[in-house]
mmCIF file of C-alpha atoms in Angstrom:
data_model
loop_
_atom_site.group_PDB
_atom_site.id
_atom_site.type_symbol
_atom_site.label_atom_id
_atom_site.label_comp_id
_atom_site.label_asym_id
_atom_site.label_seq_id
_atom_site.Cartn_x
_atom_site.Cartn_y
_atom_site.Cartn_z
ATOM 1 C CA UNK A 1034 42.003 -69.783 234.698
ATOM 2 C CA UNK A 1035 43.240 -71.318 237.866
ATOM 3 C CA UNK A 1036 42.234 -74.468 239.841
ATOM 4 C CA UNK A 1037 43.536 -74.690 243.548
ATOM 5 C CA UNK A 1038 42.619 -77.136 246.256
ATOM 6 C CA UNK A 1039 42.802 -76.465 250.290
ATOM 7 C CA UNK A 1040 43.657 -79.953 250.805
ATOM 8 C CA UNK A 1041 47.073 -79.709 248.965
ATOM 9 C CA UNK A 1042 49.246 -77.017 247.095
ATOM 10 C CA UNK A 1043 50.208 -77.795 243.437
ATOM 11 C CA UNK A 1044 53.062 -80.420 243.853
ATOM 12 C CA UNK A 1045 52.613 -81.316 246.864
ATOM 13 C CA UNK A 1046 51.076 -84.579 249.059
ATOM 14 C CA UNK A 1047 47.533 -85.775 249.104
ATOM 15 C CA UNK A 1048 46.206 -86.094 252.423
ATOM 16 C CA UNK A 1049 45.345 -90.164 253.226
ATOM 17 C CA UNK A 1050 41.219 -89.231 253.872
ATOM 18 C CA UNK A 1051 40.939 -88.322 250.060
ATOM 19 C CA UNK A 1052 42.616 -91.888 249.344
ATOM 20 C CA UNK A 1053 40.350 -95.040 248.932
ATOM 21 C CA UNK A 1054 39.481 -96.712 252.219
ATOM 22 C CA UNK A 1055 42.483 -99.578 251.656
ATOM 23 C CA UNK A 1056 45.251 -96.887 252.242
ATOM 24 C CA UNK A 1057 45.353 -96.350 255.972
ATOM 25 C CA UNK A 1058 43.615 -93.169 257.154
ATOM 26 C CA UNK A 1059 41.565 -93.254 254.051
ATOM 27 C CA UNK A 1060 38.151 -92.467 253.688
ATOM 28 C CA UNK A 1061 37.261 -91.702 250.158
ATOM 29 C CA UNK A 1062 36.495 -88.412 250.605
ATOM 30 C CA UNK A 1063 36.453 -86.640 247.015
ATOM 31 C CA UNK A 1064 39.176 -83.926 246.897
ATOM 32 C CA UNK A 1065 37.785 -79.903 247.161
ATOM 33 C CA UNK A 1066 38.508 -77.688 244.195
ATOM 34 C CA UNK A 1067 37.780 -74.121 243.379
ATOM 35 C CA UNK A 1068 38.590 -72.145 240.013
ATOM 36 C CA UNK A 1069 38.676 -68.797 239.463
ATOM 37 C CA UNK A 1070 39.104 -66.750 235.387
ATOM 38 C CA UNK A 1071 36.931 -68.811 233.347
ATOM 39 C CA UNK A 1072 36.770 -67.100 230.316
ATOM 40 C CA UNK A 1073 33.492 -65.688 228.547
ATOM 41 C CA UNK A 1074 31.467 -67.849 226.728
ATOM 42 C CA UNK A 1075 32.312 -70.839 229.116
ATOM 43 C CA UNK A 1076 28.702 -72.832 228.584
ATOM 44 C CA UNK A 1077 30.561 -75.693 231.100
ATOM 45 C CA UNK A 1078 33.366 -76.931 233.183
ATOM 46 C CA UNK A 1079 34.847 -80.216 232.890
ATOM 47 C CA UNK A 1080 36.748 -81.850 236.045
ATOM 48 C CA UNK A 1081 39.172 -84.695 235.710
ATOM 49 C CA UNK A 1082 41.380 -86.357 238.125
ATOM 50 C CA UNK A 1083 44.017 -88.829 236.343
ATOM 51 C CA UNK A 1084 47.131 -90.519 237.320
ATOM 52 C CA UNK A 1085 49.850 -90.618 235.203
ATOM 53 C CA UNK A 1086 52.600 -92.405 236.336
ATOM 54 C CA UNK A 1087 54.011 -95.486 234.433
ATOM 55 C CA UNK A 1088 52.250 -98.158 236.494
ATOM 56 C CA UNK A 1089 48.739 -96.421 236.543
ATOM 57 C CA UNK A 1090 48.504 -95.946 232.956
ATOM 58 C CA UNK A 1091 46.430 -92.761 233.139
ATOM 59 C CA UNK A 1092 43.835 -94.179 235.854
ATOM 60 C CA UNK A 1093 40.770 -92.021 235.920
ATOM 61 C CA UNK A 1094 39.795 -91.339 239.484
ATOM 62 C CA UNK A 1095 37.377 -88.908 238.991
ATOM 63 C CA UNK A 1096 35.472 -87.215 235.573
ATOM 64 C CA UNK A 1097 32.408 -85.199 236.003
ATOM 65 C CA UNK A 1098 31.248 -83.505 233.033
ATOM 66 C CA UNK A 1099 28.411 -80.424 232.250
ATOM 67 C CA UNK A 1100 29.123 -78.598 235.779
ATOM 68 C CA UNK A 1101 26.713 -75.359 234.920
ATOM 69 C CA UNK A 1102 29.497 -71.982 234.431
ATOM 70 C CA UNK A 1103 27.604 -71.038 237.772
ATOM 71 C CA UNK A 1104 29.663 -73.539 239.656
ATOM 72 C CA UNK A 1105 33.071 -72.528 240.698
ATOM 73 C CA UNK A 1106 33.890 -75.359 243.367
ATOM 74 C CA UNK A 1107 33.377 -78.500 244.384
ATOM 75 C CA UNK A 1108 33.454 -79.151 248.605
ATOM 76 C CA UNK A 1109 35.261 -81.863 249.781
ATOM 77 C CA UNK A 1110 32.579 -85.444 249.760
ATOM 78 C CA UNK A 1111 31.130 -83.528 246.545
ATOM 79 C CA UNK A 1112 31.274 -86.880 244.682
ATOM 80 C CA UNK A 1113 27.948 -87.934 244.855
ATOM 81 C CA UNK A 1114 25.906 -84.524 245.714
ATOM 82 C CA UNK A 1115 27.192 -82.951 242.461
ATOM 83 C CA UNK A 1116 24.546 -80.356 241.483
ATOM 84 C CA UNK A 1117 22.585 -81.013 238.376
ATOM 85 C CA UNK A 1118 22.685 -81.318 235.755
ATOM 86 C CA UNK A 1119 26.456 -82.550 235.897
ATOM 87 C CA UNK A 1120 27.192 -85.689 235.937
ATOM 88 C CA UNK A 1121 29.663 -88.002 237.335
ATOM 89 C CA UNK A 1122 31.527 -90.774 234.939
ATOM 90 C CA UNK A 1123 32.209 -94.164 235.918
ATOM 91 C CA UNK A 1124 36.282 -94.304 237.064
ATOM 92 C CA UNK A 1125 38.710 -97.175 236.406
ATOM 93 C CA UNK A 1126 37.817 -98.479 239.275
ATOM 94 C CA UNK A 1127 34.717 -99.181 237.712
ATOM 95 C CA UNK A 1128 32.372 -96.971 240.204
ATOM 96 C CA UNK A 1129 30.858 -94.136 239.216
ATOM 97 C CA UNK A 1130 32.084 -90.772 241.034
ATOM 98 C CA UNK A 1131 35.306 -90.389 242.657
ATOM 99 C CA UNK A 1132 37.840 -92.974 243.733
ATOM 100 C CA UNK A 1133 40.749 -91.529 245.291
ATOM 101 C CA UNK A 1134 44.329 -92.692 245.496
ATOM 102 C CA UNK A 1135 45.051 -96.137 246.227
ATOM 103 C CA UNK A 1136 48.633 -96.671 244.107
ATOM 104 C CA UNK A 1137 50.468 -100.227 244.316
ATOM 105 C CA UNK A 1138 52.751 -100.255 247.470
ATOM 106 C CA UNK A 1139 56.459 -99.792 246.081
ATOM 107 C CA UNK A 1140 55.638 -97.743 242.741
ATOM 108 C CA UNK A 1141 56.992 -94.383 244.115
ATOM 109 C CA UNK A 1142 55.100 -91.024 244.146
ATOM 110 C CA UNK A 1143 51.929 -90.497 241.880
ATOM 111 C CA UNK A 1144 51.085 -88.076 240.055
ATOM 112 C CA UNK A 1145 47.742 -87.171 240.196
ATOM 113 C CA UNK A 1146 46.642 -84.226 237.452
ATOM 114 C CA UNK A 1147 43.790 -82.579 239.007
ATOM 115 C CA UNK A 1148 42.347 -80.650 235.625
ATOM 116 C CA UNK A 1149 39.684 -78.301 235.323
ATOM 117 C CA UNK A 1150 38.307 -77.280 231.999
ATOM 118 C CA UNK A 1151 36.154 -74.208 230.738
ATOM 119 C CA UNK A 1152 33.582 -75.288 227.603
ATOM 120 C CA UNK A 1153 32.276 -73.901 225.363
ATOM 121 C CA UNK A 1154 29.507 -76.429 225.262
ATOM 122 C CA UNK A 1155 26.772 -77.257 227.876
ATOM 123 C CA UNK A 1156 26.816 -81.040 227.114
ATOM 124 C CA UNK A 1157 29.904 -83.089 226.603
ATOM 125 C CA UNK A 1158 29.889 -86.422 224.231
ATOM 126 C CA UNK A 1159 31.415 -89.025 226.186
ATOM 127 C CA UNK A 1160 30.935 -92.457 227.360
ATOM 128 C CA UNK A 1161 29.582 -93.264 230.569
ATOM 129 C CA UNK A 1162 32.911 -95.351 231.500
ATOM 130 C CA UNK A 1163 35.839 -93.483 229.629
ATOM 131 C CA UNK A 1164 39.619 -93.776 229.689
ATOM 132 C CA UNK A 1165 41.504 -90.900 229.790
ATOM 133 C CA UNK A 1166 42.124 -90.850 226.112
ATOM 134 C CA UNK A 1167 38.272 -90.875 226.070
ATOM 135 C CA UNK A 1168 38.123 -88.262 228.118
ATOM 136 C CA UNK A 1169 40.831 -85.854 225.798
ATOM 137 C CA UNK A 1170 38.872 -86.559 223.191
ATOM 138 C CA UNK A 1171 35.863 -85.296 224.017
ATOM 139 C CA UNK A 1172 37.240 -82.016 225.515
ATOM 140 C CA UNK A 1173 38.994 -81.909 221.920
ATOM 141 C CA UNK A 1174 38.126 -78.964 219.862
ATOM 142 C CA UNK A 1175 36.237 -76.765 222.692
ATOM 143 C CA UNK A 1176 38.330 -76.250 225.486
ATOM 144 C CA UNK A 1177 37.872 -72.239 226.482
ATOM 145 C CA UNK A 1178 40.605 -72.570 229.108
ATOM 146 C CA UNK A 1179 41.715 -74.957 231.275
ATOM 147 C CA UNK A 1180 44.180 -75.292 234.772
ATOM 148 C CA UNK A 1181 45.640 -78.385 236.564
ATOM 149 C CA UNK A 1182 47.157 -78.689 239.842
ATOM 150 C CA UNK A 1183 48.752 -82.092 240.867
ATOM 151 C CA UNK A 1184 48.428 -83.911 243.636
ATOM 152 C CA UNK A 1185 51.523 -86.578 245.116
ATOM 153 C CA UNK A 1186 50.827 -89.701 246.891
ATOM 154 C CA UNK A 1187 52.708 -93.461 247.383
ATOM 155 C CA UNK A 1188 52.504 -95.853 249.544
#
């Protein structure tokens, strides 16, 4: 399976509209995605967006859950309009849907692990609000196949 993003190659620099409005040039604007190679018997995709440097402490920015194995992308602004019946988690920021980068001025680059899972179940079992160790845990034990790009940004 592979995820890929026009808004950024793997490794490389988030642009400042899909960072939260308090970065300048930001606008929220959810990030686009698009994977290709899910394997048979995915019954759902998974999408999680989690920083993982030292100072963020695996901040989830964005976890939607039971995206129907019809659905290969997500458009840039998704967050918000994501087709049914997938469903958008509440991030660290404590909003539910996607909250883009916003890292404390000085830290360095983030990394931002844009992940994209393949089921094998329609419904994932996790709570409404969940940490990323939340998150790993309810993937746990029926991941098909899964692909992550990452994203950099500091400020």
């Amino acid at each position: 399976m592979v995820v890929t993003s026009p808004a950024f190659q793997d490794g490389g620099r988030i642009p400042a509209e899909h960072c939260m409005k308090g970065v300048p040039g930001g606008k929220n604007v959810s990030i686009p995605l698009s994977w290709t190679g899910a394997p048979p018997g995915t019954a759902s995709f998974a999408v999680f967006v989690i920083d993982r440097h030292p100072v963020a402490r695996n901040w989830v920015h964005w976890a939607v859950v039971d995206v129907p194995p019809s659905v290969t992308s997500l458009a840039a602004g998704a967050s918000g309009s994501i087709p049914s019946p997938a469903r958008e988690l509440v991030n660290t920021f404590g909003d539910r849907g996607y909250g883009g980068p916003m890292p404390p001025p000085g830290t360095g680059d983030h990394p931002y692990e844009v992940t994209v899972y393949a089921l094998d179940v329609p419904t994932l079992e996790v709570p409404t609000a969940p940490s990323a160790a939340d998150l790993e845990r309810a993937v746990a034990g029926h991941v098909l196949a899964a692909s992550t790009i990452t994203g950099i940004f500091s400020r």
